[in-house]
Amino acid sequence: AQSVTQLGSHVSVSEGALVLLRCNYSSSVPPYLFWYVQYPNQGLQLLLKYTSAATLVKGINGFEAEFKKSETSFHLTKPSAHMSDAAEYFCAVSNNNNDMRFGAGTRLTVKP
Amino acid sequence: KAGVTQTPRYLIKTRGQQVTLSCSPISGHRSVSWYQQTPGQGLQFLFEYFSETQRNKGNFPGRFSGRQFSNSRSEMNVSTLELGDSALYLCASSFEYRGGYTFGSGTRLTVV
């Protein structure tokens, strides 16, 4: 079965600094990879997805992620953090059976 | 178009009772998945339904069950509630496996 590991349960950055949230996946078949964001007391919102087209994927709110097969990674980045980016971020992997599995999540704090 | 609607938003039940949660997917989405989210265990997959059939199932006891109707609306039921069932239950719908999920805002279940 496929799985993802998110490195770092908490990440803290200063406003304007680079955001880097790490995700490594395990899958026996070519994976579909996703990043979601969750704000308090809300459901998850899709940020971006990789579905075997371009390896560099651009999403909403200025986020992007790069699929690296050799490193089995799909790290999420944003060049300049904004206070509104503070939230919990989840990496997820799915296969062609629509069985999506989520990582444990990374809580991003943005300091003024 | 309308998003994924989950009802009720909040629920308080007593140990031993049963509960039914409802999810209305985005129009045209035939896949509905359910997740349990807790601070300790994170997002755990319960089950996925597609065209009224359970297609995937997570590792939860038989007290957790679900169903999907012909209009793609889904319900999940938890019988003989335990304190540990207190969680945010999230429903997500998708059109096809590569598109990612659209989540509802969740139902916050508290068992006392």
PDB file of C-alpha atoms in Angstrom, chain A residues 1 4 9 88:
ATOM      1  CA  ALA A   1       0.000   0.000   0.000  1.00  0.00           C
ATOM      2  CA  VAL A   4       3.649   9.335   2.795  1.00  0.00           C
ATOM      3  CA  SER A   9       5.425  18.075  12.638  1.00  0.00           C
ATOM      4  CA  GLU A  88      -1.654  22.697   8.895  1.00  0.00           C
TER       5      GLU A  88
END
